[in-house]
Coordinates of C-alpha atoms and ligand atoms in Angstrom, one line a residue:
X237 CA 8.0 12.5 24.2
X238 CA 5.8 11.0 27.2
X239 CA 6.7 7.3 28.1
X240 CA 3.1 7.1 28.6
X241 CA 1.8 4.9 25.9
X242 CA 5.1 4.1 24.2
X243 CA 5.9 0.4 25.6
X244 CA 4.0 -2.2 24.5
X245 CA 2.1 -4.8 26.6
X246 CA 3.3 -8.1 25.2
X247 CA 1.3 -10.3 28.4
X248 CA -1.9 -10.0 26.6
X249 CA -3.1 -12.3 24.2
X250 CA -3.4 -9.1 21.9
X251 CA -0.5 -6.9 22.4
X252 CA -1.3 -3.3 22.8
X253 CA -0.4 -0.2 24.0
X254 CA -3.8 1.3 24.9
X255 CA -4.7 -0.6 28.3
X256 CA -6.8 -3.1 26.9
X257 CA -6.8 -4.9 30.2
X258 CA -9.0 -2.2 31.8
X259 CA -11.9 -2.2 29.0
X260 CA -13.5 -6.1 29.2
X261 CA -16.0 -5.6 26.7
X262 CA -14.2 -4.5 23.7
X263 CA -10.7 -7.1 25.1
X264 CA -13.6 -9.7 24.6
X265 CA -14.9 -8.7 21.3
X266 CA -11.4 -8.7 20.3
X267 CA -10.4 -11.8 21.7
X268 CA -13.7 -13.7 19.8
X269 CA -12.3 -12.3 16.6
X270 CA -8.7 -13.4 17.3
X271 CA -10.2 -17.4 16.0
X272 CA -11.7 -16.1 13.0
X273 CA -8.4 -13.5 12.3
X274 CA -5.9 -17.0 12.5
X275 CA -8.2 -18.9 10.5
X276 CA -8.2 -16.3 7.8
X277 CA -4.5 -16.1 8.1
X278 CA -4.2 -19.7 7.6
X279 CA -6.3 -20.7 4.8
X280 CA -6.0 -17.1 3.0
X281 CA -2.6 -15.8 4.0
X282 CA 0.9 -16.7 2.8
X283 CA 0.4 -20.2 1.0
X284 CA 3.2 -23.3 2.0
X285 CA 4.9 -21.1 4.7
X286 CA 3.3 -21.5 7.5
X287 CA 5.6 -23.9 9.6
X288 CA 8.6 -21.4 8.3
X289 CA 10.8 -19.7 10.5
X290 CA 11.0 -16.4 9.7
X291 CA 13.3 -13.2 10.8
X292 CA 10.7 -10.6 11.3
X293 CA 10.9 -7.6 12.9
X294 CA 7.9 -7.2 16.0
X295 CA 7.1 -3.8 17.2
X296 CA 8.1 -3.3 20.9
X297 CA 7.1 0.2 21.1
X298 CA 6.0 3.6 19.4
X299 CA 8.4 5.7 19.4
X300 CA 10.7 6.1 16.2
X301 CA 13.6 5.2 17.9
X302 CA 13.9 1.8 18.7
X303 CA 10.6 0.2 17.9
X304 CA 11.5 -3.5 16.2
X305 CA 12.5 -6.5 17.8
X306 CA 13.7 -9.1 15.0
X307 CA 13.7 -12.6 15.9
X308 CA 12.8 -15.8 14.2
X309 CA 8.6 -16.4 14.6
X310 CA 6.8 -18.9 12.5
X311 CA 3.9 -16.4 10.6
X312 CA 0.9 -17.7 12.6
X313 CA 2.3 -17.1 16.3
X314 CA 3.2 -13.3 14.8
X315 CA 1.7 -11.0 17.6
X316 CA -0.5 -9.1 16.1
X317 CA -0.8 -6.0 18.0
X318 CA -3.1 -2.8 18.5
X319 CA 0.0 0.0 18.5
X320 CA -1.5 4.4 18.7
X321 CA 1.5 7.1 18.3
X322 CA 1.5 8.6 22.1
X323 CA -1.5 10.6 22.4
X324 CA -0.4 14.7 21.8
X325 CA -1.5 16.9 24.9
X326 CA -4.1 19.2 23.5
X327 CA -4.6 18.5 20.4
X328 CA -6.9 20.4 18.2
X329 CA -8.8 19.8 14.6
X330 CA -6.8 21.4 12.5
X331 CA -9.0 22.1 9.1
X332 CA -12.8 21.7 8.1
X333 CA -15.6 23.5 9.8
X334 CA -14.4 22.1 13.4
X335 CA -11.2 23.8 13.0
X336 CA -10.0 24.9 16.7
X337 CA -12.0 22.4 18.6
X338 CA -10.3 20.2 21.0
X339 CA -9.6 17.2 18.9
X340 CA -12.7 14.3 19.2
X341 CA -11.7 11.3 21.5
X342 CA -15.0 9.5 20.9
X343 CA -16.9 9.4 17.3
X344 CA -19.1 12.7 17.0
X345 CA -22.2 11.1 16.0
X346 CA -23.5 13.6 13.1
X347 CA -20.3 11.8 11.5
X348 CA -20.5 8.3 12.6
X349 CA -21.4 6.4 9.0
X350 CA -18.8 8.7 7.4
X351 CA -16.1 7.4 9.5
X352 CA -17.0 4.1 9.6
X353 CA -17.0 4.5 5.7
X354 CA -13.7 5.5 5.9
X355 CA -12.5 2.7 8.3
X356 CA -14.0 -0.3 6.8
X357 CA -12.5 1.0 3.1
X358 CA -9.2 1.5 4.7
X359 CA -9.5 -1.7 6.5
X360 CA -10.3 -3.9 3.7
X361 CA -7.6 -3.1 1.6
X362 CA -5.3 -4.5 4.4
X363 CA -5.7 -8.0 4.2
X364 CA -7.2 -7.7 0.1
X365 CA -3.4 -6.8 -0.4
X366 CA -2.2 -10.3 2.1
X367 CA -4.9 -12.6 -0.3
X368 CA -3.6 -10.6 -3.4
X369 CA 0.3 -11.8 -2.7
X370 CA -0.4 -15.5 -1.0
X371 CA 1.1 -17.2 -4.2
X372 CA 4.2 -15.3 -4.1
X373 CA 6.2 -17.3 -1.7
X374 CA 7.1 -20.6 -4.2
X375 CA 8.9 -18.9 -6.1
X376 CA 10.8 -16.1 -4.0
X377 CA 13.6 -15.0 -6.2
X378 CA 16.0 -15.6 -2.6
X379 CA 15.7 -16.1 1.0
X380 CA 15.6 -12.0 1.3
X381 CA 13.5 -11.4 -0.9
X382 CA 10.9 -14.0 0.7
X383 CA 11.0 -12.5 4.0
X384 CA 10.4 -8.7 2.8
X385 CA 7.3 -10.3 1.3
X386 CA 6.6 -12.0 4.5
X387 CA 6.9 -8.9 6.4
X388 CA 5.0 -6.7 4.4
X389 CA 2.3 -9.2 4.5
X390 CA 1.7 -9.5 8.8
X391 CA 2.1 -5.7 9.0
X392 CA -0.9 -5.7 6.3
X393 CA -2.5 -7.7 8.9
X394 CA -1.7 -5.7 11.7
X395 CA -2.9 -3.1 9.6
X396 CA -6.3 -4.6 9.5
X397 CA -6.1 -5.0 13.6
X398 CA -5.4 -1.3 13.6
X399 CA -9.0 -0.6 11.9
X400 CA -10.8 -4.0 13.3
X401 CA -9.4 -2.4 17.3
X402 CA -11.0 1.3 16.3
X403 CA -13.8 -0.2 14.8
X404 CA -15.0 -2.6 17.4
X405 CA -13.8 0.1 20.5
X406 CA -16.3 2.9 18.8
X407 CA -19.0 1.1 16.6
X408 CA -20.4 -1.1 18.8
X409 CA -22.2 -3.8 17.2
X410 CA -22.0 -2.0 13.7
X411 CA -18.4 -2.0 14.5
X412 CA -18.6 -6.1 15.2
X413 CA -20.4 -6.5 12.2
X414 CA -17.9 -4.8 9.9
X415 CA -15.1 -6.6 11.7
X416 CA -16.6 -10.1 10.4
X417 CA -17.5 -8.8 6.6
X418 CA -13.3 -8.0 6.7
X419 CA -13.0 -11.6 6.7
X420 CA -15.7 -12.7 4.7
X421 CA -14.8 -10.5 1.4
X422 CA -12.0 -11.5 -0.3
X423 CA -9.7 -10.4 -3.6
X424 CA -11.2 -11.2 -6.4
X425 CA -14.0 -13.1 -5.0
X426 CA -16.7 -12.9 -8.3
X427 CA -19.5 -12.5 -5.1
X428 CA -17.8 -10.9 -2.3
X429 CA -15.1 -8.7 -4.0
X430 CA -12.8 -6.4 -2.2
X431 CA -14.0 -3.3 -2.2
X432 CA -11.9 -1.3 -4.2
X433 CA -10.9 -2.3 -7.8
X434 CA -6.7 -2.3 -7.7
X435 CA -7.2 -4.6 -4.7
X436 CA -9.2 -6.9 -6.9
X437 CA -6.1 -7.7 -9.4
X438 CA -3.9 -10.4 -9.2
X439 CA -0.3 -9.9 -8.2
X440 CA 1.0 -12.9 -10.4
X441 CA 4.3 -12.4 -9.9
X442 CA 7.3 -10.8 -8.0
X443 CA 8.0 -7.7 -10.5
X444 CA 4.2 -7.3 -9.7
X445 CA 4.6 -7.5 -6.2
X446 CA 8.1 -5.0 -6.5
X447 CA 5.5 -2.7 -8.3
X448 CA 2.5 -2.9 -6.2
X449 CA 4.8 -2.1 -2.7
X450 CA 6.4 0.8 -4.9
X451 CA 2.8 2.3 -6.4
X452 CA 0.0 1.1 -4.2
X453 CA 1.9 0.6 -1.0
X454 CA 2.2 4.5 -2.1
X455 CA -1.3 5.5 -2.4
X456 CA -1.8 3.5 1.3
X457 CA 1.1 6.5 2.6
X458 CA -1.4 9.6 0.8
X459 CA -4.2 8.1 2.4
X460 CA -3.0 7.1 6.2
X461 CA -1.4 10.4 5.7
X462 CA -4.0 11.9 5.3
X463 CA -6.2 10.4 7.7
X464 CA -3.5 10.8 10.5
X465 CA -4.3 14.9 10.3
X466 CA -8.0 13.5 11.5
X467 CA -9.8 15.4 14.2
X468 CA -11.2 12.3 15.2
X469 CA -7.8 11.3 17.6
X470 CA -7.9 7.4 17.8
X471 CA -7.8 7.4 13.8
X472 CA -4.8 9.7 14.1
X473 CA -2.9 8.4 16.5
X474 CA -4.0 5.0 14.3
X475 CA -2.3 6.0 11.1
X476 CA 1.1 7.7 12.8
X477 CA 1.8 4.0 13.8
X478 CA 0.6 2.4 10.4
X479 CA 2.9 5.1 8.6
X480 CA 5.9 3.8 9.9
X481 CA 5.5 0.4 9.0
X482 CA 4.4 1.5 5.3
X483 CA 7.9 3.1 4.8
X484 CA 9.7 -0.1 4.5
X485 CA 7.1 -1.6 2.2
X486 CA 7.6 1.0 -0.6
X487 CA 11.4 0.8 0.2
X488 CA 10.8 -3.2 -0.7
X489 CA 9.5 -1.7 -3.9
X490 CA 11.9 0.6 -4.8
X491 CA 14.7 -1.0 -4.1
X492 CA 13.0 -4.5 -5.9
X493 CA 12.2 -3.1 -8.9
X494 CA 15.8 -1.0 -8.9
X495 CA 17.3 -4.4 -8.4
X496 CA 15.5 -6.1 -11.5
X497 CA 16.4 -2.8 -13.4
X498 CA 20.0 -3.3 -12.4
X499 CA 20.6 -7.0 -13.2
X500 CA 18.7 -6.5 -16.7
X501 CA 21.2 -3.9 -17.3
X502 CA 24.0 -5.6 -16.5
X503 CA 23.3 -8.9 -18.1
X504 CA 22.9 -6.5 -21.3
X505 CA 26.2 -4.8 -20.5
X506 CA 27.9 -8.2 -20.3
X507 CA 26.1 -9.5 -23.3
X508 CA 26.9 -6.8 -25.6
X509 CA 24.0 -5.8 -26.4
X510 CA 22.8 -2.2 -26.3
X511 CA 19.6 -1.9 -27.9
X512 CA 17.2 -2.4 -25.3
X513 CA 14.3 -3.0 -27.6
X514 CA 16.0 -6.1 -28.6
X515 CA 13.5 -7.8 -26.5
X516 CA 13.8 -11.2 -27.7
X517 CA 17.7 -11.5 -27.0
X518 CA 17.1 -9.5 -23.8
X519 CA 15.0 -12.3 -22.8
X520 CA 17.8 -15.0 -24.0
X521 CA 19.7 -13.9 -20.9
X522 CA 17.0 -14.7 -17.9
X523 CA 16.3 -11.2 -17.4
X524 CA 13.3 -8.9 -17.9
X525 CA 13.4 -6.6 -21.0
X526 CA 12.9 -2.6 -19.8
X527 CA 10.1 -2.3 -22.2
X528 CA 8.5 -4.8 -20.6
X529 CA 8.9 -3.3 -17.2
X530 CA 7.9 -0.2 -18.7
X531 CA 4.9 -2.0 -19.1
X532 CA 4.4 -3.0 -15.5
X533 CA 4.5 0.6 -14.5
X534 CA 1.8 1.8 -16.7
X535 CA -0.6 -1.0 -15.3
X536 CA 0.3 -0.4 -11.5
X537 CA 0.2 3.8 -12.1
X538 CA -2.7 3.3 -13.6
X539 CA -4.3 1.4 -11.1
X540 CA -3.2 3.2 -8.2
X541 CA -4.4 6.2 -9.4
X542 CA -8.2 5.0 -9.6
X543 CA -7.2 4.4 -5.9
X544 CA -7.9 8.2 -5.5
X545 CA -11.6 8.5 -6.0
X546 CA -13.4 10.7 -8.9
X547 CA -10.7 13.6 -8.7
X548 CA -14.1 15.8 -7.9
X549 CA -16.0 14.4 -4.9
X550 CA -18.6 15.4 -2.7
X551 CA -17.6 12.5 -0.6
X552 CA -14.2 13.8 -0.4
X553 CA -15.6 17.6 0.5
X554 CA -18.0 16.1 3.0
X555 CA -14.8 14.3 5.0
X556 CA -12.5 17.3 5.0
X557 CA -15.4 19.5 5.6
X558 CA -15.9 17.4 9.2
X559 CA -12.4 17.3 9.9
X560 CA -12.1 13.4 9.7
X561 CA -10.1 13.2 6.4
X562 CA -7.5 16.1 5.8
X563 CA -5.1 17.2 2.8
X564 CA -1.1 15.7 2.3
X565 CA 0.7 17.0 5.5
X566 CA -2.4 19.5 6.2
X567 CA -0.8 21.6 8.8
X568 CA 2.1 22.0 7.3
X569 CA -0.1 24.1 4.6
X570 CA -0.2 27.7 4.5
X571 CA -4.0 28.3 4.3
X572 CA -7.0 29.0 6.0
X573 CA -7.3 25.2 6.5
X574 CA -11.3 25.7 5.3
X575 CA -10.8 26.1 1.8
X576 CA -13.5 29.0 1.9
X577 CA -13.9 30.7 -1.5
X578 CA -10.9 28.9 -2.7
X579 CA -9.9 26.6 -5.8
X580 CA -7.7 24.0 -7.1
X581 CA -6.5 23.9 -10.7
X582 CA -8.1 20.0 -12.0
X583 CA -7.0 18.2 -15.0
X584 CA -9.7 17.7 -17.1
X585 CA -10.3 16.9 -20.3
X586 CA -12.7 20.3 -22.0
X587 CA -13.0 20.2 -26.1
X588 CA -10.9 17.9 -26.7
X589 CA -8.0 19.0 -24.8
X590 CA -6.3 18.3 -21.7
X591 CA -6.6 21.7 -19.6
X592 CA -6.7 22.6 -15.7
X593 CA -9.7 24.1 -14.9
X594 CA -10.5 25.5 -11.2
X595 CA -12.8 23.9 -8.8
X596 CA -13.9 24.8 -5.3
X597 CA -10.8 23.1 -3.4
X598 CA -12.9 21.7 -1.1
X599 CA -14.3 19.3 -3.8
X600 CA -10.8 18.8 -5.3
X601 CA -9.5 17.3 -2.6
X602 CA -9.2 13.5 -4.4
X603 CA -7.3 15.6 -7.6
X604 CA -5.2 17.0 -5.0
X605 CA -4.0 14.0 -3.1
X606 CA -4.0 12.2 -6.8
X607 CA -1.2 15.2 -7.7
X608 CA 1.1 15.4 -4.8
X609 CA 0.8 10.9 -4.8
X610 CA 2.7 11.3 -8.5
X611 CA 4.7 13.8 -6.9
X612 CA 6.1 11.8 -4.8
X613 CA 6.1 8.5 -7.1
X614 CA 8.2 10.1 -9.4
X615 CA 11.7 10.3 -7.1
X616 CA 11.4 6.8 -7.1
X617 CA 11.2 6.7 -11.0
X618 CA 14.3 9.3 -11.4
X619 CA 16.3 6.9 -9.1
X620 CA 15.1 3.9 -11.6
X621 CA 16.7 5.9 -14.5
X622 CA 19.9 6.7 -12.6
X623 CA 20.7 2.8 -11.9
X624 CA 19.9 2.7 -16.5
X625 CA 21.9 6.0 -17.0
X626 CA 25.2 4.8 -15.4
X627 CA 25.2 1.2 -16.7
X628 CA 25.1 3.1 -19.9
X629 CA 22.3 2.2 -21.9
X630 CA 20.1 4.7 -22.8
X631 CA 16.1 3.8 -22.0
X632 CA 14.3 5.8 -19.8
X633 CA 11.4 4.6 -17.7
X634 CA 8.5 6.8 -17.3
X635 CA 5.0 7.4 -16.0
X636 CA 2.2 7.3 -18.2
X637 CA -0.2 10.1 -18.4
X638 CA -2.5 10.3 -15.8
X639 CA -5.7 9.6 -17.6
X640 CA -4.0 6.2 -19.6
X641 CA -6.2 3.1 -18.5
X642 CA -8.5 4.9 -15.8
X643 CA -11.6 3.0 -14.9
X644 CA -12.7 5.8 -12.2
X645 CA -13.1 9.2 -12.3
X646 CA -12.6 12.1 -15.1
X647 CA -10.8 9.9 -17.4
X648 CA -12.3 6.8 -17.2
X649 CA -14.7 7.3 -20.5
X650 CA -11.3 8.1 -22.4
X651 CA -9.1 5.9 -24.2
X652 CA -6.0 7.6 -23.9
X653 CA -2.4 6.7 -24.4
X654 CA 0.8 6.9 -22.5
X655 CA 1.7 9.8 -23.3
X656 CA -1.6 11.3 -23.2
X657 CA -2.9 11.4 -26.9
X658 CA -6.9 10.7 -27.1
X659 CA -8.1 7.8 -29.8
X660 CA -10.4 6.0 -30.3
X661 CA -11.6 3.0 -28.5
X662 CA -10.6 0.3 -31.6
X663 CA -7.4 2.2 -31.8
X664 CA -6.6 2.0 -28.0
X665 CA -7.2 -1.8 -28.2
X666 CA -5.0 -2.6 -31.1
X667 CA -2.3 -1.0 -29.3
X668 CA -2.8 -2.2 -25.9
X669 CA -0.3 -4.6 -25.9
X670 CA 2.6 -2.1 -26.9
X671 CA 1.5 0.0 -23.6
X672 CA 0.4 -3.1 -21.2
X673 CA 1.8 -6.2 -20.1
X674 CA 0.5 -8.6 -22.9
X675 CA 0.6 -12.3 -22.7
X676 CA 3.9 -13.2 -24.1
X677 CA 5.4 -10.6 -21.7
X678 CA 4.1 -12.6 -18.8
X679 CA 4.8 -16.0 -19.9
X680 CA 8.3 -14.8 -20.6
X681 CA 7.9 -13.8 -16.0
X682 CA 6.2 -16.4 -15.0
X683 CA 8.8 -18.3 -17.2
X684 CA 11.5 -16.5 -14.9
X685 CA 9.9 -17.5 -11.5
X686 CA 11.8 -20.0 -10.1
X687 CA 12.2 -20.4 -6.5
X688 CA 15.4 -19.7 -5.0
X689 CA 16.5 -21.2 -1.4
X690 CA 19.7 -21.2 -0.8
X691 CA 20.9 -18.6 1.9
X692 CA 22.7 -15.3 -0.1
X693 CA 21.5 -16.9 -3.8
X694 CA 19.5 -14.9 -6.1
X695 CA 17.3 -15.5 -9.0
X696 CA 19.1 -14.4 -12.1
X697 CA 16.7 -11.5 -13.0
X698 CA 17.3 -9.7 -9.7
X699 CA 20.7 -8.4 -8.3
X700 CA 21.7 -8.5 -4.9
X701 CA 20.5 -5.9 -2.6
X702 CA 23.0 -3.7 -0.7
X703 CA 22.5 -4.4 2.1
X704 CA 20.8 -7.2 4.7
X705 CA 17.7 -6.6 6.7
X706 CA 18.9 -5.5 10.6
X707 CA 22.6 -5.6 8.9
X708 CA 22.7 -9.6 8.6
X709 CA 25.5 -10.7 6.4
X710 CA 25.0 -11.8 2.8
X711 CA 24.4 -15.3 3.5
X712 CA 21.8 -14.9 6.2
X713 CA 19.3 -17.7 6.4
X714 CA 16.5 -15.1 6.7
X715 CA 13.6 -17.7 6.1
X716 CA 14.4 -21.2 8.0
X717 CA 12.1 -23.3 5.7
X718 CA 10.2 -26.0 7.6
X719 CA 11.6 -29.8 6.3
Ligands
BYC977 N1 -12.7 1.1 -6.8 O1 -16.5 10.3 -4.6 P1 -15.8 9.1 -5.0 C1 -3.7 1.0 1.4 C2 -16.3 4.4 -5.0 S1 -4.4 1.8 0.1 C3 -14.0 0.9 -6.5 O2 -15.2 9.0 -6.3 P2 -14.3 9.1 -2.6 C4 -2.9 -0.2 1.1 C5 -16.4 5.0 -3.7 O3 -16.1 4.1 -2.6 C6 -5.3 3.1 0.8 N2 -14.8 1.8 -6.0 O4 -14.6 8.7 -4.1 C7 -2.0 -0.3 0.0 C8 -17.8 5.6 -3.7 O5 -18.7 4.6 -3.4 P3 -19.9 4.9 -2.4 C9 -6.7 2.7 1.2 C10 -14.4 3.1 -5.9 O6 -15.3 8.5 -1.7 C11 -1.3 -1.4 -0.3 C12 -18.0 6.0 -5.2 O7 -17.1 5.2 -5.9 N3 -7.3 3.7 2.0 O8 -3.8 1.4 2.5 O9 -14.1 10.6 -2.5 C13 -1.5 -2.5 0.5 C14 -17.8 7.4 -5.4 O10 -16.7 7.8 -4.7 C15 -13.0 3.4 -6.2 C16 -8.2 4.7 1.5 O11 -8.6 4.7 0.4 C17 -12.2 2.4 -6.7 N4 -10.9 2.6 -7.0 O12 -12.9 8.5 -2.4 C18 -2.3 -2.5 1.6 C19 -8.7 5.7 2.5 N5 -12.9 4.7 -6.0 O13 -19.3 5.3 -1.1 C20 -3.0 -1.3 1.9 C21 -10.1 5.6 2.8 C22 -14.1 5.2 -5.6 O14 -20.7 5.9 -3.1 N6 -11.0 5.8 1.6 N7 -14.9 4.2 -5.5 O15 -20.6 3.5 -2.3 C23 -11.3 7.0 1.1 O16 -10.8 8.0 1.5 C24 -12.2 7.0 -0.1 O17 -13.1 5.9 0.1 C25 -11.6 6.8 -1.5 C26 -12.7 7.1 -2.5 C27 -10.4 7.7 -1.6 C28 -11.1 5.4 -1.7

């Protein structure tokens, strides 16, 4: 790999590796926004932390090896960067009708609302996900645990810089307009709502948070993946970056809900008690019951997977079709990379069954996505049952059925249960709360939410993880909390 590109330009008020010194106009637009950004960070991001000290890793360059700096930096001084993968020499669109042209280093205008479509949704969700989590921080189950959270949450907002920079550098005013309306929306707002519905729900609580990193951070990798095979460069080169960062926010979900797995287990195991449907003396020992956990999966899956689109979309067809939005690892695919004459099995629900039927692939390219996302959800699910398995109690967490609790799409007429039996709506609402996280399940949480502060101490629903962010020892102050 070039050097060109790869170091990052720290002497700027925005950081950046794409010479932002040498283009005034859009260095200015960027700089007006900066104001607007901190405000938002301040009054919407992480609530009571502010003054903290916190040991965060900073990107100092793009290439894999070598890229974090971590250092203590209180949240609002983070430095918020504009960070491409090096540009590739050559690069060509590799699917849709543009397939073989050099690869677009300005927006092709026959495409320019489709793309910005595609940047202000992927944008939004950034800082929706920052709002959604701002609670969290009073009652971190340990120092560790509250500065994963605080990580994930300024590489969301970097995120957002990441679509603000391409916005603003190719959209002109349009651009400068959408850049503002990021700010202006917010989760759960009943007038200006985020714009897609998972990012719209509360994250009440840290097994929430665990779950949302694990699923949704998930359906944030399909996507940037899938926009990083773009013919449209800037966006690609966009999304390499973003990728990297994303990995360690579903490895804060994995391993967080593993953890809560693991200490429910063991406080079982050193209870005596084996049934783990004996919720109520589950709950006697601090910890959260598996069922109940169970639950929290089927309400994030479920969520997440609306986060596809209607599994059958012309919108979806129309982005591959212009080479701006490709399939899961597109090139890596042994295909014609057009999707002429060809089709993709879709679950559907035909005469009261469940059956694939075929579509023209092109307009099964949500369904697709939507497939190889639980895919690649479910290693994280077998790894779950493992940490069960060899403490010995037998439970097994699953994934629901992918049409169970869909507001979008095929599915989302249905009532449907876990394990994919149709009934009726009256029936699917008496049993809700054997399948979702009812109210006594979350008071018995929030119940369990009780900050811990003390360097190397942990909440007792949680276990310790394995090991310390950049190797720090057990007892590493990772959050210095402001007096
Ligand atoms: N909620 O043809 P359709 C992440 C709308 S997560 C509300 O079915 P399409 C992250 C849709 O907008 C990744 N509305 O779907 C994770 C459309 O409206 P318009 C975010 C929805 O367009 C954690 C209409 O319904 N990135 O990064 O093929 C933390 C019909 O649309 C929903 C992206 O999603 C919904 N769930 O696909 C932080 C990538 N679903 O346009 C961050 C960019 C659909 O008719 N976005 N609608 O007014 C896209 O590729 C597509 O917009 C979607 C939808 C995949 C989301």
């Amino acid at each position: 790999m070039s050097d060109v590109n790869v170091q990052v330009n720290y002497d700027d008020l925005i950081p950046n590796n794409v010479d932002l010194a040498s283009d005034r106009r859009l260095k200015r637009a960027l700089e007006e926004w900066h104001p607007g950004y901190i405000d938002w960070w301040k009054s919407m991001g992480p609530e009571g932390f502010q003054e903290a000290q916190v040991y965060l890793r900073t990107a100092v360059g793009v290439d894999p090896a070598g890229w974090a700096k971590f250092g203590y930096v209180k949240m609002p001084d983070y430095r918020w960067g504009i960070l491409l993968a090096p540009q590739e020499e050559g690069r060509k669109i590799n699917f849709g009708r543009h397939k073989g042209e050099p690869a677009w280093q300005e927006v092709p205008g026959e495409y320019r609302s489709l793309l910005r479509r595609l940047l202000v949704v992927q944008g939004d969700t950034e800082p929706a996900s920052v709002e959604q989590q701002r609670h969290l921080g009073s009652t971190a189950p340990s120092l560790y645990d509250l500065r994963n959270l605080f990580q994930v949450n300024v590489e969301e907002g970097r995120h957002l810089w990441a679509m603000v920079y391409l916005l603003q550098k190719y959209f002109g005013r349009d651009g400068r307009e959408e850049a503002e309306a990021m700010l202006r929306r917010h989760s759960g707002d009943a007038d200006k709502p985020r714009l897609l519905g998972a990012f719209n729900e509360a994250t009440p609580d840290w097994l929430s948070f665990f779950m949302f990193t694990y699923f949704t951070d998930r359906d944030g990798k399909m996507q940037l993946a899938s926009l990083a095979e773009s013919g449209f460069d800037p966006l690609s080169r966009t999304c390499r970056f973003m990728l990297t960062e994303e990995a360690h926010h579903m490895f804060v979900g994995e391993s967080g809900v593993g953890r809560v797995i693991q200490r429910t287990c063991e406080a079982m195991k050193e209870a005596g008690i084996d049934d783990p449907n004996n919720v109520e003396a589950v709950r006697q020992l601090g910890v959260i019951d598996l069922p109940t956990i169970q639950k929290k999966i089927n309400f994030h899956f479920a969520v997440t997977l609306d986060l596809f689109g209607a599994e059958v979309s012309t919108n979806a067809a129309n982005a591959y079709n212009a080479g701006l939005k490709g399939r899961y690892q597109e090139t890596k695919l042994d295909d014609d990379h057009q999707l002429d004459g060809s089709t993709y099995p879709v679950l559907k629900y035909v005469d009261g069954e469940f059956k694939t039927v075929d579509e023209p692939a092109l307009n099964a390219i949500n369904a697709r996505l939507r497939d190889d996302y639980v895919k690649d959800a479910e290693g994280g699910v077998k790894r779950w049952n493992k940490i069960i398995a060899k403490t010995g109690i037998e439970f097994e967490v699953q994934l629901p059925h992918p049409a169970f609790s869909r507001r979008i799409g095929e599915f989302a007429e249905l009532s449907v249960t876990p394990d994919g039996s149709v009934v009726s709506a009256d029936a699917w609402q008496a049993e809700r709360d054997q399948w979702l996280p009812a109210r006594a399940d979350l008071e018995h949480i929030n119940s369990l939410m009780q900050p811990v502060q003390q360097p190397g101490q942990y909440a007792s629903w949680i276990a310790e993880p394995k090991v310390g962010i950049d190797n720090q020892p057990g007892d590493f102050e990772y959050v210095q909390l402001a007096s």
